[in-house]
């Protein structure tokens, strides 16, 4: 390991070259720890959001209760999870489950509002054409909600990338580990490279995932790009 | 045939939208439900495809109770067109039209090729097939809406103010083409509108509904105009119903010969043939172009040939009435003509003769004397 003294705070390339394998491994686990909860969270939020849209009376309670989940401090959630799930304290599943909760908190309202954004006359025409409720959802409501849901997914994904880092404090390895390493190496004077590298990789990961969502949404919504007549 | 039998719709809280409606919409014809806002016309329409369930009463289509099949199955056999078309914004025009056939198991290729045929049938070029609804004008979207409703070739069509949201010129065109299409297809159509003019133009039968969902009168357009059943209907049908009724009488009036000069003729010739200082000007194919008022142009007009009858001199007032048209068209031609002589043309637009308002009114008088206007209500 490079000695702490004499290292420029921005020498993250040097640090990366020296710890290449370890950093890449952290980056990889950071990636799936951020993405998996978004996928699971979306799958959970879809039916809940649909219910909130389907039954008007259910919207306020569902949206406020799920929204409240976001106020639970993440560290607390990471610590409680083993008790709730019966998992080991170091099981990455705890992180996945906790972040899924946050994703659901963010996405239920988004899904409900996205489904509600389908124009009334389109719904009416679709129903009158004899689409079943499931066909209506699959063929009309979901495709039309893609832009709104994608916007929500972007927020949830970026938030997760930053939230995952906190899990380093309970010992789950990911990029947050670099902050702890930097902190530990700074006892006899500041040593920034791992910290800066961690920040840079987190931001890069967030940007990349964000672009991926934007791109997929664009591929799924060709009709949004047409030049409108009139 | 669609039959409403004592159908009522009452909402929780006691609002009666439709009150004991009994009505028959004969097969192969257009039945228009017309009335002011809150008369239950849209509610009545939506009960036919079970978008709304009646509180009491039964509705049958060709003597089959509509509740004897599932709502989904029922709806797939009924075309439905609404005000803003309600096209799926995320699907291309051809996919919009092919929706129901593909739901009912028609192959994708077959459904799409039939969809393209239908587009042409409603007056849209095949090039529109791959566009998205947002790329179409309101009138074009409405045509797609009609094509989509026709896609599964349903015997029954429900239309809820389909032409209300487009401008008057486009509306006129859509109504005209709709009538032409119906002549070819002979669907059983229930058509909702708040516009009495549209009702009279399109309906074979008109059902006037009053606020509170009460059926005020069912009649043919001519009978409705001639003998409104009560003050509400009379008021709703409107003040110029006498004039409108002329649209249901054919103009079998004697035509006067109308002398005309061709564009480019010498003014002197126009002076020779003019009657009461007005002379009709036609093009080389005998199609009327406008009127020339000789005192207004004693020395001809500006332009390269001042001594000739040029387009700049013409008064363009005056509508043209077709041969075999209605009294309303003939009278309108006479009243709008600056010379007081209404011009009648044949199918190719060529001059046939002229008719005066007095002639038309005499004819109306004679007709009224022959057949006392007491149409069945």
Coordinates of C-alpha atoms in Angstrom, one line a residue, chain A residues 119 121-132 135 139-140 143-144 222-223 226-230, chain B residues 46 49 51 72 75-76 80 82 84-91 99-100 103 132 134-136 141 148:
Chain A
X119 CA -56.2 10.0 -21.1
X121 CA -61.0 9.0 -23.7
X122 CA -58.3 6.5 -24.5
X123 CA -59.3 4.3 -21.5
X124 CA -63.0 4.6 -22.5
X125 CA -62.3 3.6 -26.1
X126 CA -60.1 0.7 -25.0
X127 CA -62.8 -0.6 -22.7
X128 CA -65.5 -0.2 -25.3
X129 CA -63.3 -2.2 -27.7
X130 CA -63.6 -5.1 -25.3
X131 CA -60.2 -5.2 -23.7
X132 CA -60.2 -7.1 -20.5
X135 CA -55.3 -6.4 -21.5
X139 CA -51.6 -3.1 -23.9
X140 CA -52.5 0.5 -22.9
X143 CA -46.9 1.3 -22.2
X144 CA -48.3 4.8 -21.8
X222 CA -41.0 5.6 -30.1
X223 CA -44.3 7.5 -30.3
X226 CA -42.6 11.9 -33.5
X227 CA -43.1 15.4 -34.6
X228 CA -46.6 16.4 -33.8
X229 CA -48.8 17.7 -36.6
X230 CA -51.0 20.8 -35.9
Chain B
X46 CA -73.2 3.5 -23.1
X49 CA -72.3 -1.8 -24.7
X51 CA -70.1 0.6 -20.1
X72 CA -66.1 -8.1 -23.2
X75 CA -68.2 -5.0 -26.9
X76 CA -66.0 -6.7 -29.4
X80 CA -67.6 2.6 -30.7
X82 CA -66.1 8.9 -29.4
X84 CA -61.8 12.8 -29.6
X85 CA -61.4 9.4 -31.2
X86 CA -59.5 8.1 -28.2
X87 CA -56.8 6.6 -30.3
X88 CA -53.9 4.8 -28.6
X89 CA -51.1 7.4 -28.7
X90 CA -48.4 4.7 -28.5
X91 CA -49.6 2.7 -31.5
X99 CA -56.6 -3.8 -32.4
X100 CA -60.0 -5.6 -32.2
X103 CA -57.8 -9.5 -30.0
X132 CA -48.7 7.9 -34.8
X134 CA -50.1 12.7 -32.7
X135 CA -49.0 13.2 -36.3
X136 CA -52.6 13.5 -37.5
X141 CA -57.8 11.1 -36.1
X148 CA -61.0 1.3 -35.9

